XYZ file of N, CA, C and O in Angstrom:
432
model
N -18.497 -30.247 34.316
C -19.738 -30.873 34.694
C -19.664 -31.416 36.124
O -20.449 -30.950 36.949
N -18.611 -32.552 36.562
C -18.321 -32.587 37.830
C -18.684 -31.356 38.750
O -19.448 -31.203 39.703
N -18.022 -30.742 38.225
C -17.661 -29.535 39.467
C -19.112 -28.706 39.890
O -19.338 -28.406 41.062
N -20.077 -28.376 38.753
C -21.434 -28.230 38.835
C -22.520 -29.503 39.786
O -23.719 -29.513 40.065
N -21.381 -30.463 40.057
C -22.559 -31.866 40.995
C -21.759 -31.237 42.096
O -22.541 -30.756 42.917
N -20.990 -31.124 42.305
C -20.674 -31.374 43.355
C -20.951 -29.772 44.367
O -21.264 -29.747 45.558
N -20.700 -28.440 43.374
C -21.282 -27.263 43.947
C -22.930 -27.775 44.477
O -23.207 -28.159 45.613
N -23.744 -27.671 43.483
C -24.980 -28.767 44.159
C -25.705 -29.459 45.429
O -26.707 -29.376 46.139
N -24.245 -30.368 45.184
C -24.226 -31.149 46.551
C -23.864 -30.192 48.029
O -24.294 -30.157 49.182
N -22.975 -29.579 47.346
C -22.651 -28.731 49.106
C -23.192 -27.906 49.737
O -23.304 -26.976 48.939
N -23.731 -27.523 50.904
C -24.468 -27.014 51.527
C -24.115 -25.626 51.364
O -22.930 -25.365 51.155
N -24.951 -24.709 51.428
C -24.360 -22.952 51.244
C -23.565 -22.773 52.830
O -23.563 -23.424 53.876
N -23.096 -21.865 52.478
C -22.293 -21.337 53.556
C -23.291 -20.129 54.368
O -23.721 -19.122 53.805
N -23.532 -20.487 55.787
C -23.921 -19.954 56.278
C -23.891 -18.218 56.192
O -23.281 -17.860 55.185
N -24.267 -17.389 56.791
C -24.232 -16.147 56.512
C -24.436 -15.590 57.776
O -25.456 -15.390 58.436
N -23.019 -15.340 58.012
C -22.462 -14.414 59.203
C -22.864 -12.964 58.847
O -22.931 -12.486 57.714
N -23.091 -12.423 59.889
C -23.482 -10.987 60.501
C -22.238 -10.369 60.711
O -21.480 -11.067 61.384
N -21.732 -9.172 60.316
C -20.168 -8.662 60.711
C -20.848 -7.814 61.674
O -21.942 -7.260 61.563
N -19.889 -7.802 62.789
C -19.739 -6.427 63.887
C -20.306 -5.041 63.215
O -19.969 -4.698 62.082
N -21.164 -4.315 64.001
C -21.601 -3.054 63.674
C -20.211 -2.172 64.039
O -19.324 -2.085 64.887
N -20.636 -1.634 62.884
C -18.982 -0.400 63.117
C -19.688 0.783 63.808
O -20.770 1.345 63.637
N -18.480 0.969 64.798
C -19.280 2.387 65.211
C -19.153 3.462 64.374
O -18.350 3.634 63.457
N -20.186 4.293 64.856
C -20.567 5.745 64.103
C -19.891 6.559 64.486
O -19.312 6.527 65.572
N -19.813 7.759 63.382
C -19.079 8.526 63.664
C -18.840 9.053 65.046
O -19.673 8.641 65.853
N -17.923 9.857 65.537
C -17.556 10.374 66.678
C -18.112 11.624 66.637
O -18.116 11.887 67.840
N -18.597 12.605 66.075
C -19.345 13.562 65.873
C -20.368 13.682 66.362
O -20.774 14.373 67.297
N -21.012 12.681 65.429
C -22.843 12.140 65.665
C -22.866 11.730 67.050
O -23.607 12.212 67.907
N -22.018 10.818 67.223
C -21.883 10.181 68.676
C -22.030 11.533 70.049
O -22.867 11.674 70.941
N -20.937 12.256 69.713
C -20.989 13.359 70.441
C -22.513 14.124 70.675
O -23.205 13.926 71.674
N -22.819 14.870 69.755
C -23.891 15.267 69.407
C -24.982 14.979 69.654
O -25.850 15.829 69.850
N -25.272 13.213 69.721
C -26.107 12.687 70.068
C -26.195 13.051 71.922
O -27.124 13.638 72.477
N -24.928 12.495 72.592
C -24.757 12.564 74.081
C -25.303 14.273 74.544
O -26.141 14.441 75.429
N -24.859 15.078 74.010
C -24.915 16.541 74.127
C -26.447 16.622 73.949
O -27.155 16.682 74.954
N -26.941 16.625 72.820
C -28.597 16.652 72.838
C -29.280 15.917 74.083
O -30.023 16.521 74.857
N -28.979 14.622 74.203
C -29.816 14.253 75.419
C -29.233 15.036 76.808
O -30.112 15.564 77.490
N -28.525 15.100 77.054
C -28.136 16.081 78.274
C -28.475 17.418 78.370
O -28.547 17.989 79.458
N -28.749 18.117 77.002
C -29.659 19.515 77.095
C -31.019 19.178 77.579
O -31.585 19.397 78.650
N -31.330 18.672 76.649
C -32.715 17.786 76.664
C -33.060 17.765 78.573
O -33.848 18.487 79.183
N -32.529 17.126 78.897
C -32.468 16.373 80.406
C -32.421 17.869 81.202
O -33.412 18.328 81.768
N -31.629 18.283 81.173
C -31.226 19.919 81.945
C -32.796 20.346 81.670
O -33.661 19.991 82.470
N -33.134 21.148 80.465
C -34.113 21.748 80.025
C -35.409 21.127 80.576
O -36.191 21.943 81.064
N -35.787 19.818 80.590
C -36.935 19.436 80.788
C -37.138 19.911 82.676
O -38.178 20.107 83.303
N -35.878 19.961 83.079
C -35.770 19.931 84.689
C -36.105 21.236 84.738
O -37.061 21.441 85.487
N -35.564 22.406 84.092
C -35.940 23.569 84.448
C -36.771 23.715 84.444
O -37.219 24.338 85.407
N -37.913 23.178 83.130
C -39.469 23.423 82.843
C -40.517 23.325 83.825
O -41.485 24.060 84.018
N -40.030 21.973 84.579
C -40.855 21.512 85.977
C -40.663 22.289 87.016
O -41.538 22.597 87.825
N -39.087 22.771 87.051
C -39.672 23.821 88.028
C -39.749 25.222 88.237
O -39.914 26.008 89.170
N -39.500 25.238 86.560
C -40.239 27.051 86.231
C -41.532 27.140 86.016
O -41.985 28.235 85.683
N -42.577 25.781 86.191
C -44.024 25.566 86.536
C -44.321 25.125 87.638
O -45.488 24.886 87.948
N -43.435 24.962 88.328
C -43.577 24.567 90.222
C -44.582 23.403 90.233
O -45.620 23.271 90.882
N -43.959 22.552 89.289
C -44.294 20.973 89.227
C -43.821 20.616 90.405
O -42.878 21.389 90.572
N -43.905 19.756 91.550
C -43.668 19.028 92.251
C -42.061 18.516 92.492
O -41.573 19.637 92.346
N -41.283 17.945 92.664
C -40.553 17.049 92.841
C -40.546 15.444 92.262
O -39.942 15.105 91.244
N -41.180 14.718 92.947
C -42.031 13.814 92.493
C -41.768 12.956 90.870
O -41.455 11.848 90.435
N -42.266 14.797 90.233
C -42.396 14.253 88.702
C -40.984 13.969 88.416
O -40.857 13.451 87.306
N -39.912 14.134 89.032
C -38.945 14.193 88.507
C -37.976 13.023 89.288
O -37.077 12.420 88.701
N -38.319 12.825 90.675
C -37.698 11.298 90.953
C -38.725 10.513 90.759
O -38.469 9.580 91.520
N -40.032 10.192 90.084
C -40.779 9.058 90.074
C -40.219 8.505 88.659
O -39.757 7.365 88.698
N -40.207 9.105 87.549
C -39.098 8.615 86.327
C -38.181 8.506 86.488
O -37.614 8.213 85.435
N -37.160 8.601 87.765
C -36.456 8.351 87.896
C -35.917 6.717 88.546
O -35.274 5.691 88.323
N -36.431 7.171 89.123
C -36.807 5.868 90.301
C -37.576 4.124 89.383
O -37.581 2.925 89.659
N -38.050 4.907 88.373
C -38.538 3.502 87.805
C -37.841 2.843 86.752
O -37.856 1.637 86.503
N -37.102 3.936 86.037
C -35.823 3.437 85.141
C -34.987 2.288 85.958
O -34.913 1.080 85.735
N -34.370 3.105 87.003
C -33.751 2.126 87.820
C -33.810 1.145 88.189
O -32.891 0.327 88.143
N -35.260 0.906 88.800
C -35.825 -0.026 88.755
C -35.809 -1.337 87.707
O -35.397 -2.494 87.794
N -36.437 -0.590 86.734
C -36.685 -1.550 85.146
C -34.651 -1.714 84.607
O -34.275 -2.602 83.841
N -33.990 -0.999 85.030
C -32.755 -1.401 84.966
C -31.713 -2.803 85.916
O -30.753 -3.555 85.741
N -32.857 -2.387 87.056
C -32.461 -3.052 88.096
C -32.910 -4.983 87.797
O -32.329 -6.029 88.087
N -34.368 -4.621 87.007
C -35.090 -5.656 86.557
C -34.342 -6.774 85.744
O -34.017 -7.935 85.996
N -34.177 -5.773 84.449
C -33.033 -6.393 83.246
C -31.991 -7.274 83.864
O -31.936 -8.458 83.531
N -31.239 -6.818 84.662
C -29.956 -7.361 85.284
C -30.087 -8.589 86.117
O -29.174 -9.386 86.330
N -31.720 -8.696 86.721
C -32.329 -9.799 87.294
C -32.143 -10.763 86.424
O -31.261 -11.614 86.532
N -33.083 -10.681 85.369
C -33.603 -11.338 84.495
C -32.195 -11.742 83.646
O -31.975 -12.950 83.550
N -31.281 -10.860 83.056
C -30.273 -11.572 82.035
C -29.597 -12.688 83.277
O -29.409 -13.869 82.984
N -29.312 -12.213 84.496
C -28.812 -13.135 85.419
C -29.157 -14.586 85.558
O -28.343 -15.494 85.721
N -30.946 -14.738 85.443
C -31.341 -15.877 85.043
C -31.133 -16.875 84.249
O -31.033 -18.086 84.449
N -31.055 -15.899 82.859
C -31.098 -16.263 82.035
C -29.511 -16.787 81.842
O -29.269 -17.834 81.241
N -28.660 -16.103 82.308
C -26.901 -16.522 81.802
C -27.082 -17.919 83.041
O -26.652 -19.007 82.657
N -27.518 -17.870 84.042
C -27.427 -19.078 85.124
C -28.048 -20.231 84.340
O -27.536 -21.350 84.287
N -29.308 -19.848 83.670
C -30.169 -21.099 83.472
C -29.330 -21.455 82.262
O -28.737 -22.534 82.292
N -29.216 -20.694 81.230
C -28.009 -21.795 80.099
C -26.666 -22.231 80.532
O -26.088 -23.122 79.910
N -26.088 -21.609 81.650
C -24.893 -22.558 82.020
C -25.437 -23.858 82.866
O -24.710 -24.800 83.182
N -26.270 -23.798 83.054
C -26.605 -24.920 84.003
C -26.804 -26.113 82.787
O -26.258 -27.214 82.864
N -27.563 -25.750 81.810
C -28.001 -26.125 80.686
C -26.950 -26.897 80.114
O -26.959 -28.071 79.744
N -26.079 -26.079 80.103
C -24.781 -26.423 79.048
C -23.586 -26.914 79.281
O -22.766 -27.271 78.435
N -23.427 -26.945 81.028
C -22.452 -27.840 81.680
C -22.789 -28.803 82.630
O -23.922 -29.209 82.887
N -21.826 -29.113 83.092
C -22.587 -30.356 83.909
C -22.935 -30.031 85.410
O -22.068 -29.524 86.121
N -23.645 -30.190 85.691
C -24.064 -30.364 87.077
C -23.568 -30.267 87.502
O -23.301 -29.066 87.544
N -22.894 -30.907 88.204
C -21.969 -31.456 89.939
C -21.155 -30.379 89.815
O -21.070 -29.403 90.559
N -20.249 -30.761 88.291
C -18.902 -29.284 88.809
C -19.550 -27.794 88.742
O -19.266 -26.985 89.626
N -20.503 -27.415 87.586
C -21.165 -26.283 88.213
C -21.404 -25.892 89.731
O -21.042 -24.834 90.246
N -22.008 -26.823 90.293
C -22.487 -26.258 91.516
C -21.460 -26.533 93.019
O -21.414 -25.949 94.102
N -20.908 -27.407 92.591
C -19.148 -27.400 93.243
C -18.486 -26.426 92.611
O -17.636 -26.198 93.472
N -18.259 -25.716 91.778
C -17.809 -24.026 91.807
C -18.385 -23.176 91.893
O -17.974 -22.063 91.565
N -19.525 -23.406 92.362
C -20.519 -22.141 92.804
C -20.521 -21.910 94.697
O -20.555 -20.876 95.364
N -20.463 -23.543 95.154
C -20.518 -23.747 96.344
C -19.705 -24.592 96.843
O -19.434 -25.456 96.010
N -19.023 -24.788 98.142
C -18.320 -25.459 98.866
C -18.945 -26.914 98.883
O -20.146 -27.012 99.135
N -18.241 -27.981 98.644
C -18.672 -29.417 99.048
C -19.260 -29.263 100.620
O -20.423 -29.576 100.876
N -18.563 -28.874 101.394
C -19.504 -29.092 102.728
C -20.386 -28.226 103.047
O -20.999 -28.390 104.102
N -20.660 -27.116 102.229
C -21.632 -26.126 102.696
C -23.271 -27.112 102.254
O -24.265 -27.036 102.975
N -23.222 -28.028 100.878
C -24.086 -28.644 100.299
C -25.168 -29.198 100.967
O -24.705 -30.293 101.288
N -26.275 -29.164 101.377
C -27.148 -29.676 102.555
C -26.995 -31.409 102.282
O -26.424 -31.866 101.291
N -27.515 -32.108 103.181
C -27.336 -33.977 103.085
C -27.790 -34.196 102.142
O -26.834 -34.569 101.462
N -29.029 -34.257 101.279
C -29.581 -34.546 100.414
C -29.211 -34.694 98.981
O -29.722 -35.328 98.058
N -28.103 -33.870 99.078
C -27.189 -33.180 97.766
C -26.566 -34.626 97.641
O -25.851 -34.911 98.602
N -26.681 -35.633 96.643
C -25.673 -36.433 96.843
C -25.623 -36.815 95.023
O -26.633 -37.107 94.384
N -23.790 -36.698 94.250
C -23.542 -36.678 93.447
C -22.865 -38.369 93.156
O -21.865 -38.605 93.835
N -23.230 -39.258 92.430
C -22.974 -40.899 91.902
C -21.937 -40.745 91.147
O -21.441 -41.715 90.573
């Protein structure tokens, strides 16, 4: 009976997520190989229809971009929670030199 109060009383145990296992090496393969036909093939198509150029660095060019974006943005985002989550002064005294700091900068 005890032992039923006191299960009760204790809080459940959270519920961890395990690591995704990777997939097979096959599929994996297979997968890489399809998109690289894929990629080849679509290139020939454009210019066994004497599509432009264009069509083919303007998707290009904007991935990069929107890749280029992401890397902005997680950057923010990893800066703004360390700032968040440590302290001030020594953050930005290991980011920057004490005398580089303009006058105004002044740490109590």
């Amino acid at each position: 009976m005890e032992e039923n109060a006191k299960d009760k009383d204790e809080e459940p145990e959270p519920v961890t997520l395990q690591p995704r296992q990777p997939s097979n090496p096959v599929v994996s393969i297979a997968k890489k190989l399809g998109m690289k036909t894929l990629a080849v093939i679509s290139v020939y198509l454009l210019g066994y229809f004497d599509f432009s150029i264009a069509w083919m660095i303007t998707p290009l060019l904007l991935s990069v971009l929107k890749d280029q974006w992401k890397k902005d943005k997680m950057n923010k985002l990893t800066a703004a929670r360390e700032a968040a989550l440590t302290n001030e002064q020594a953050m930005i005294e290991a980011r920057m030199n004490a005398q580089e700091l303009p006058a105004w900068v002044f740490f109590p």
